[in-house]
Tab-separated table of C-alpha atoms in Angstrom:
chain	number	residue	atom	x	y	z
A	7	MET	CA	17.120	43.196	-22.042
A	8	GLN	CA	19.394	45.167	-19.028
A	9	ARG	CA	17.697	43.561	-15.840
A	10	ILE	CA	15.899	46.777	-14.979
A	11	LYS	CA	13.445	46.828	-18.528
A	12	PHE	CA	13.303	43.303	-17.326
A	13	LEU	CA	11.872	44.038	-14.229
A	14	ASP	CA	9.600	46.669	-15.378
A	15	LYS	CA	8.046	44.559	-18.049
A	16	MET	CA	7.340	41.322	-15.836
A	17	ILE	CA	5.469	44.206	-13.609
A	18	ASP	CA	4.157	45.400	-16.253
A	19	GLY	CA	2.151	41.522	-18.114
A	20	LYS	CA	4.939	42.697	-21.152
A	21	LEU	CA	6.454	39.536	-21.433
A	22	SER	CA	5.201	35.932	-21.314
A	23	ARG	CA	5.835	33.406	-19.192
A	24	ARG	CA	8.317	31.294	-21.436
A	25	GLN	CA	10.549	35.227	-21.737
A	26	MET	CA	10.057	35.340	-17.902
A	27	MET	CA	11.215	31.505	-16.380
A	28	GLN	CA	14.303	32.235	-19.262
A	29	ALA	CA	15.337	35.473	-18.494
A	30	ALA	CA	15.349	35.896	-14.643
A	31	GLY	CA	17.977	32.644	-13.640
A	32	ALA	CA	20.036	35.319	-15.724
A	33	PHE	CA	19.218	38.785	-14.225
A	34	GLY	CA	19.013	36.839	-10.405
A	35	VAL	CA	15.751	36.904	-10.283
A	36	GLY	CA	14.096	33.744	-7.978
A	37	THR	CA	11.360	32.030	-9.641
A	38	LEU	CA	9.533	31.920	-6.661
A	39	VAL	CA	8.113	35.904	-7.101
A	40	LEU	CA	8.024	35.142	-10.868
A	41	PRO	CA	3.563	36.104	-11.171
A	42	ARG	CA	1.287	33.524	-12.005
A	43	PRO	CA	-0.125	34.857	-15.490
A	44	SER	CA	-3.486	36.522	-15.479
A	45	VAL	CA	-6.417	34.838	-15.949
A	46	ALA	CA	-9.919	34.368	-17.087
A	47	ALA	CA	-12.075	31.734	-15.221
A	48	GLU	CA	-11.069	27.975	-15.505
A	49	ILE	CA	-11.627	25.334	-13.213
A	50	LEU	CA	-9.038	24.938	-10.697
A	51	THR	CA	-6.886	21.938	-11.662
A	52	CYS	CA	-5.395	20.633	-8.430
A	53	LEU	CA	-2.890	17.325	-8.869
A	54	GLU	CA	-3.296	15.192	-5.780
A	55	TRP	CA	-2.683	11.883	-4.488
A	56	GLY	CA	-5.433	8.357	-5.319
A	57	GLY	CA	-8.058	8.887	-2.322
A	58	TYR	CA	-7.817	12.381	-1.644
A	59	ASP	CA	-10.107	13.786	-4.281
A	60	SER	CA	-12.950	13.075	-1.774
A	61	PRO	CA	-15.293	16.775	-0.918
A	62	ASP	CA	-14.274	15.816	2.860
A	63	TYR	CA	-11.841	16.509	2.306
A	64	PHE	CA	-12.281	20.149	1.063
A	65	GLN	CA	-16.141	20.830	1.794
A	66	ALA	CA	-15.672	24.804	2.281
A	67	TYR	CA	-13.888	25.106	-1.402
A	68	VAL	CA	-17.415	23.288	-2.487
A	69	ASP	CA	-19.287	25.337	-1.034
A	70	LYS	CA	-18.062	28.463	-2.255
A	71	TYR	CA	-17.462	27.763	-5.978
A	72	GLY	CA	-20.885	25.485	-6.139
A	73	ALA	CA	-18.621	22.059	-7.272
A	74	GLN	CA	-15.230	20.237	-6.880
A	75	PRO	CA	-12.443	21.213	-8.494
A	76	ASN	CA	-10.773	18.443	-11.615
A	77	PHE	CA	-8.091	16.364	-10.566
A	78	SER	CA	-5.094	14.518	-11.933
A	79	ILE	CA	-4.012	11.732	-9.653
A	80	PHE	CA	-0.308	10.918	-9.103
A	81	ALA	CA	0.684	7.773	-7.971
A	82	GLY	CA	4.092	9.135	-6.679
A	83	GLU	CA	5.679	12.787	-6.756
A	84	GLU	CA	7.885	11.778	-9.275
A	85	ASP	CA	5.026	11.589	-11.229
A	86	ALA	CA	3.628	14.569	-11.269
A	87	LEU	CA	6.912	16.375	-11.983
A	88	ALA	CA	7.059	15.355	-14.882
A	89	LYS	CA	3.678	16.068	-15.656
A	90	VAL	CA	3.513	18.980	-15.220
A	91	LEU	CA	7.265	19.860	-16.750
A	92	ALA	CA	5.964	18.335	-20.006
A	93	GLY	CA	2.911	20.682	-20.489
A	94	PHE	CA	0.671	19.481	-17.823
A	95	ALA	CA	-1.581	23.084	-16.210
A	96	ALA	CA	-1.378	21.895	-12.899
A	97	ASP	CA	-2.814	25.140	-9.464
A	98	VAL	CA	-2.294	22.784	-6.756
A	99	MET	CA	-0.210	19.830	-6.308
A	100	HIS	CA	0.255	17.580	-2.845
A	101	PRO	CA	3.122	17.120	-2.392
A	102	CYS	CA	4.558	15.816	0.964
A	103	ASN	CA	8.406	17.756	2.708
A	104	TYR	CA	11.034	15.342	0.819
A	105	SER	CA	9.639	16.252	-2.180
A	106	VAL	CA	9.011	20.042	-2.263
A	107	ALA	CA	11.966	20.595	-3.461
A	108	ARG	CA	12.044	19.364	-6.680
A	109	PHE	CA	8.517	21.860	-7.639
A	110	VAL	CA	10.983	24.820	-6.225
A	111	ASN	CA	13.763	23.895	-7.943
A	112	ALA	CA	12.091	22.624	-11.208
A	113	GLY	CA	10.915	26.897	-10.815
A	114	VAL	CA	6.860	25.177	-10.627
A	115	ALA	CA	5.866	26.781	-7.352
A	116	ALA	CA	4.873	29.253	-5.988
A	117	GLU	CA	5.432	30.958	-2.890
A	118	ILE	CA	2.206	31.150	-0.457
A	119	ASP	CA	0.834	34.248	1.153
A	120	THR	CA	0.220	32.575	4.521
A	121	SER	CA	-1.936	35.493	5.042
A	122	ARG	CA	-4.675	34.648	2.608
A	123	LEU	CA	-5.046	31.682	5.185
A	124	THR	CA	-7.677	32.329	7.545
A	125	HIS	CA	-6.378	28.684	9.376
A	126	TRP	CA	-2.583	29.439	9.478
A	127	ASN	CA	-2.367	30.498	12.793
A	128	ASP	CA	-4.497	27.052	13.982
A	129	VAL	CA	-1.990	24.758	12.278
A	130	PHE	CA	0.641	23.483	14.580
A	131	PRO	CA	3.475	26.054	14.692
A	132	ALA	CA	6.478	22.954	14.306
A	133	LEU	CA	4.895	22.164	11.177
A	134	GLN	CA	4.583	26.074	9.753
A	135	THR	CA	8.419	25.950	10.045
A	136	ALA	CA	9.910	22.413	9.089
A	137	GLU	CA	11.994	21.949	6.034
A	138	GLY	CA	10.111	21.011	2.646
A	139	VAL	CA	7.224	23.917	5.055
A	140	VAL	CA	9.700	26.385	4.116
A	141	TRP	CA	11.933	26.429	1.889
A	142	GLU	CA	15.011	29.174	1.068
A	143	GLY	CA	13.474	31.652	3.453
A	144	LYS	CA	10.075	31.398	1.405
A	145	THR	CA	6.494	29.404	2.537
A	146	VAL	CA	6.360	26.727	-0.349
A	147	MET	CA	3.473	24.345	1.427
A	148	ALA	CA	0.839	24.667	3.212
A	149	PRO	CA	1.153	21.316	5.824
A	150	ALA	CA	-2.485	19.477	5.776
A	151	ASP	CA	-1.432	15.627	6.165
A	152	TRP	CA	0.763	13.927	8.873
A	153	GLY	CA	1.433	9.944	8.648
A	154	ASN	CA	3.770	7.210	8.996
A	155	SER	CA	5.196	4.884	6.365
A	156	SER	CA	5.516	1.571	8.363
A	157	LEU	CA	5.424	-2.160	8.364
A	158	ALA	CA	1.939	-4.079	8.316
A	159	PHE	CA	1.541	-7.402	8.822
A	160	ARG	CA	-1.655	-10.375	9.408
A	161	PRO	CA	-0.039	-11.615	12.698
A	162	ASP	CA	-2.532	-14.373	12.199
A	163	LEU	CA	-0.540	-15.493	9.050
A	164	LEU	CA	3.234	-14.912	10.456
A	165	PRO	CA	5.303	-16.777	13.002
A	166	PRO	CA	5.202	-15.672	16.318
A	167	ASP	CA	8.393	-14.338	16.861
A	168	PHE	CA	7.723	-12.331	13.987
A	169	ALA	CA	5.792	-10.347	16.468
A	170	GLU	CA	7.781	-9.902	19.275
A	171	ASN	CA	10.883	-8.282	16.495
A	172	PRO	CA	9.174	-7.347	13.202
A	173	THR	CA	12.193	-6.178	10.737
A	174	TRP	CA	12.276	-4.814	7.016
A	175	GLY	CA	14.099	-7.478	6.566
A	176	ILE	CA	10.667	-9.512	5.867
A	177	PHE	CA	10.737	-7.375	2.161
A	178	TYR	CA	14.315	-8.795	1.217
A	179	ASP	CA	13.790	-12.887	2.590
A	180	GLU	CA	13.110	-15.409	0.268
A	181	GLU	CA	11.708	-17.127	3.020
A	182	TYR	CA	8.621	-14.747	2.183
A	183	LYS	CA	8.544	-14.691	-1.771
A	184	GLY	CA	5.381	-13.962	-2.988
A	185	ARG	CA	3.893	-12.610	-0.130
A	186	VAL	CA	4.913	-9.761	0.824
A	187	ALA	CA	4.343	-6.417	-1.477
A	188	MET	CA	6.825	-3.318	-1.491
A	189	THR	CA	5.730	0.382	-2.364
A	190	ASP	CA	6.969	0.997	-5.437
A	191	ASN	CA	9.897	3.347	-5.082
A	192	GLU	CA	13.480	3.918	-4.336
A	193	MET	CA	12.430	3.127	-0.468
A	194	ALA	CA	13.237	-0.870	-1.600
A	195	ILE	CA	16.545	-0.131	-2.104
A	196	ILE	CA	16.842	2.617	1.132
A	197	ILE	CA	15.049	0.485	3.627
A	198	GLY	CA	17.381	-2.315	2.380
A	199	ALA	CA	20.365	-1.178	2.829
A	200	MET	CA	18.779	-0.255	6.816
A	201	VAL	CA	17.973	-4.117	6.380
A	202	GLY	CA	22.405	-4.554	6.030
A	203	GLY	CA	23.225	-2.269	9.391
A	204	MET	CA	23.267	1.561	7.682
A	205	PRO	CA	21.641	4.107	9.042
A	206	TYR	CA	18.600	6.033	7.080
A	207	ASP	CA	20.970	9.391	7.984
A	208	GLU	CA	24.156	7.091	5.126
A	209	ALA	CA	20.911	5.127	3.328
A	210	TYR	CA	18.781	8.709	1.599
A	211	LYS	CA	21.886	10.028	-0.226
A	212	LEU	CA	23.753	7.528	-1.951
A	213	GLU	CA	24.900	8.667	-5.262
A	214	GLY	CA	27.473	6.829	-7.206
A	215	ALA	CA	28.698	2.492	-7.213
A	216	ALA	CA	27.405	2.795	-3.319
A	217	LEU	CA	24.018	3.633	-5.117
A	218	GLU	CA	24.424	1.708	-7.796
A	219	ALA	CA	25.795	-1.454	-5.029
A	220	ALA	CA	23.059	-0.340	-3.083
A	221	ALA	CA	19.878	-1.129	-5.803
A	222	LYS	CA	21.714	-4.161	-6.696
A	223	GLU	CA	21.892	-6.345	-3.703
A	224	TRP	CA	18.628	-4.743	-1.832
A	225	GLY	CA	16.624	-3.581	-4.318
A	226	THR	CA	16.679	-6.873	-6.705
A	227	LYS	CA	15.715	-9.046	-3.516
A	228	ALA	CA	13.097	-6.673	-3.106
A	229	VAL	CA	11.730	-6.664	-6.421
A	230	ASN	CA	11.983	-10.528	-6.496
A	231	THR	CA	10.704	-11.184	-3.112
A	232	SER	CA	6.998	-8.675	-3.796
A	233	LYS	CA	4.706	-10.244	-5.210
A	234	PHE	CA	3.609	-6.734	-6.063
A	235	LEU	CA	5.596	-3.780	-6.612
A	236	TRP	CA	2.702	-1.425	-5.393
A	237	THR	CA	1.479	2.181	-6.342
A	238	ASP	CA	-2.528	2.012	-5.417
A	239	SER	CA	-3.258	1.640	-2.189
A	240	SER	CA	-7.355	-0.734	-2.296
A	241	GLU	CA	-4.576	-3.051	-3.927
A	242	VAL	CA	-2.221	-3.729	-1.168
A	243	GLN	CA	-4.892	-3.266	0.981
A	244	GLN	CA	-7.484	-5.918	-0.892
A	245	ALA	CA	-4.104	-8.611	-0.941
A	246	MET	CA	-4.248	-7.827	2.848
A	247	ALA	CA	-7.349	-8.720	2.905
A	248	SER	CA	-7.264	-12.322	1.761
A	249	GLY	CA	-4.161	-13.001	2.672
A	250	GLU	CA	-2.949	-12.868	-0.738
A	251	ILE	CA	0.556	-10.830	1.173
A	252	VAL	CA	1.517	-10.870	4.751
A	253	ALA	CA	3.247	-7.964	5.180
A	254	ALA	CA	3.008	-4.526	2.999
A	255	TYR	CA	4.884	-1.296	3.092
A	256	ALA	CA	1.888	0.491	4.046
A	257	TRP	CA	0.910	4.189	5.768
A	258	ASN	CA	-1.603	4.692	8.518
A	259	ASP	CA	-4.607	4.186	6.647
A	260	LEU	CA	-4.616	1.247	5.033
A	261	VAL	CA	-4.115	-0.428	8.662
A	262	ALA	CA	-7.527	1.371	9.986
A	263	ASN	CA	-9.765	0.366	6.841
A	264	LEU	CA	-8.408	-3.311	7.588
A	265	ARG	CA	-8.953	-2.820	10.703
A	266	ASN	CA	-12.521	-1.550	10.584
A	267	GLU	CA	-13.364	-4.719	8.054
A	268	GLY	CA	-11.974	-6.970	11.069
A	269	VAL	CA	-9.291	-7.754	9.900
A	270	PRO	CA	-5.636	-8.803	12.175
A	271	VAL	CA	-3.312	-6.599	10.926
A	272	VAL	CA	-0.275	-4.548	13.266
A	273	PHE	CA	1.462	-1.332	12.594
A	274	ALA	CA	4.740	-2.501	13.300
A	275	LYS	CA	7.831	-0.178	14.800
A	276	PRO	CA	10.796	-1.843	12.773
A	277	LYS	CA	13.543	-3.162	14.955
A	278	GLU	CA	15.444	-0.234	11.522
A	279	GLY	CA	13.160	2.616	12.104
A	280	MET	CA	9.127	3.696	11.734
A	281	PHE	CA	9.238	6.757	9.180
A	282	THR	CA	7.292	10.176	9.300
A	283	TRP	CA	5.957	12.506	6.567
A	284	PHE	CA	3.876	15.248	6.677
A	285	CYS	CA	2.012	16.436	3.361
A	286	GLY	CA	0.640	19.519	1.978
A	287	LEU	CA	-0.801	21.652	-1.024
A	288	THR	CA	1.920	23.525	-2.320
A	289	LEU	CA	1.111	26.111	-5.046
A	290	LEU	CA	1.469	26.113	-8.578
A	291	ASN	CA	2.567	28.585	-11.018
A	292	THR	CA	1.127	27.060	-13.889
A	293	GLY	CA	-1.708	26.010	-13.308
A	294	LYS	CA	-4.962	28.660	-15.614
A	295	ALA	CA	-8.334	28.850	-12.755
A	296	ASP	CA	-8.151	32.044	-10.837
A	297	GLU	CA	-5.391	32.106	-7.926
A	298	GLN	CA	-8.200	33.286	-4.751
A	299	ALA	CA	-9.501	29.680	-6.237
A	300	ALA	CA	-6.224	28.011	-5.219
A	301	TYR	CA	-5.918	29.689	-1.942
A	302	ASP	CA	-9.748	29.018	-1.202
A	303	PHE	CA	-8.587	25.304	-2.292
A	304	ILE	CA	-5.445	25.077	0.136
A	305	ASP	CA	-7.386	26.835	3.167
A	306	ALA	CA	-10.560	24.406	2.961
A	307	TRP	CA	-7.835	21.045	3.218
A	308	LEU	CA	-6.602	23.679	6.476
A	309	SER	CA	-10.307	23.142	7.720
A	310	PRO	CA	-10.955	21.859	11.253
A	311	GLU	CA	-13.611	19.455	9.701
A	312	THR	CA	-11.268	18.632	7.290
A	313	GLY	CA	-8.772	17.286	9.743
A	314	LYS	CA	-11.549	15.855	11.707
A	315	ALA	CA	-12.721	13.934	8.274
A	316	LEU	CA	-9.003	13.030	8.167
A	317	ILE	CA	-9.121	11.801	11.384
A	318	GLU	CA	-11.640	9.620	11.576
A	319	GLY	CA	-11.697	8.056	7.838
A	320	SER	CA	-8.179	7.301	7.315
A	321	GLY	CA	-6.376	7.379	11.060
A	322	TYR	CA	-3.884	10.034	9.657
A	323	GLY	CA	-3.294	12.684	11.553
A	324	HIS	CA	-4.120	17.158	10.708
A	325	ALA	CA	-1.792	20.680	10.868
A	326	ASN	CA	-4.641	21.708	12.060
A	327	MET	CA	-4.543	22.120	16.414
A	328	LYS	CA	-8.515	22.197	15.966
A	329	SER	CA	-9.287	19.434	14.890
A	330	PHE	CA	-8.378	17.025	17.811
A	331	GLU	CA	-11.080	19.091	19.721
A	332	ILE	CA	-13.402	18.034	16.971
A	333	ALA	CA	-12.035	15.056	15.652
A	334	ASP	CA	-13.894	11.295	17.700
A	335	PRO	CA	-11.689	10.391	20.648
A	336	GLU	CA	-12.097	7.194	19.974
A	337	ALA	CA	-10.418	7.335	16.437
A	338	ILE	CA	-8.113	9.735	18.799
A	339	ALA	CA	-6.855	6.898	20.476
A	340	ASN	CA	-6.827	4.787	17.355
A	341	MET	CA	-4.392	6.710	16.449
A	342	GLY	CA	-2.001	7.009	19.395
A	343	ILE	CA	-0.022	10.254	19.530
A	344	THR	CA	-2.016	13.473	18.697
A	345	ASP	CA	0.595	15.728	18.345
A	346	PRO	CA	3.280	15.345	14.929
A	347	VAL	CA	6.479	16.554	16.970
A	348	ALA	CA	5.513	13.969	19.768
A	349	MET	CA	5.824	11.807	17.259
A	350	MET	CA	8.724	13.101	14.902
A	351	ALA	CA	10.783	12.619	18.594
A	352	ASP	CA	10.411	8.505	17.989
A	353	THR	CA	10.657	8.426	13.955
A	354	ILE	CA	12.956	9.679	11.437
A	355	VAL	CA	11.356	12.406	9.719
A	356	PHE	CA	11.448	11.619	6.102
A	357	LYS	CA	15.007	13.870	4.959
A	358	THR	CA	14.985	15.435	1.330
A	359	PRO	CA	17.085	14.526	-1.563
A	360	THR	CA	19.312	17.000	-3.060
A	361	ASP	CA	17.949	16.909	-6.861
A	362	ALA	CA	21.200	14.585	-8.630
A	363	VAL	CA	20.394	11.965	-5.758
A	364	GLN	CA	16.384	12.176	-6.409
A	365	GLU	CA	17.567	11.784	-9.980
A	366	GLY	CA	20.052	8.364	-9.662
A	367	PHE	CA	17.301	7.162	-7.362
A	368	ASN	CA	15.453	6.883	-10.085
A	369	LYS	CA	17.214	6.003	-12.408
A	370	VAL	CA	18.745	2.876	-10.779
A	371	TRP	CA	14.790	2.051	-9.320
A	372	GLY	CA	13.997	2.384	-12.742
A	373	ASP	CA	15.891	-0.326	-14.522
A	374	THR	CA	15.830	-2.181	-11.117
A	375	LYS	CA	12.390	-2.552	-11.123
A	376	ALA	CA	12.131	-3.967	-15.114
A	377	LEU	CA	13.598	-7.193	-14.469
A	378	LYS	CA	10.584	-7.901	-12.950
A	379	TYR	CA	7.902	-6.261	-15.374
């Protein structure tokens, strides 16, 4: 098939999705320009984090369509990507800045036309153009929520000197075996390398023998020290509330929820550093629902009302600047910061690993945690 004939047939809708994907690379046509298939009135399907399936975060979509979309909850972006590549037909995905490229490179992400999003102009300008939001010159994620990953601990159950100089090292310390909970992903290796003195900019892209060595030393320690490796934030929250564990890798919502319960908890800035992430909505080209429904769902997530719900309910920041004008001032004050740019300047912003690096981490982490389960 000659290139011009391929393009004509693609535009006329005479090629199957499989034929387009196979031929696009050969003719130099990027997968991001491939059109989504024409569709009937299918219900929108979203790949989403647990807890984000509440209508509080997309009420405008529910108001328009009379019902919420279908959700498939995932524990991590790699799980979600594997599901899509196995044939799961999702229309929208909720990745984070460091993982969007995985979906783009796999050919399942579609470019977002920001002119179809009514709230786009109210998004923090720095987020509109951040790495992960824009990839290879195209907008592939509409930024929505932002916050931190850090060490949360119970000050009433740890020695006072720990609170004075908190460290990620607690996850690798035999003294705390069975009393801490690390997240179930490769961060156990990356943070361990940082505890050992390696800068994040080197640790996040470890490969080959260096990665194997880090996994053997730090990954193994984290697995053996942790009471459990968590994938469900409600599980780790309950364990901290009961005192079963005294420290955990955590996000802002765990700290906000525990404080609302009256549980003493500190969201530390460890001496090795606190991390910042921002996540959002990515349009997938694998779905069956009408594309306008996908845009309406993404736009609902960008609304200031969603931002208000996110700030007040979870303690996370939101991409829409107007969110901070209508949210409870006390909730905003509890966040401690209202500008993602300032937060990024004072913390470690997660970076995007190459596909090869990420796949290497996936393998060694799977091998390492198999020692425990």
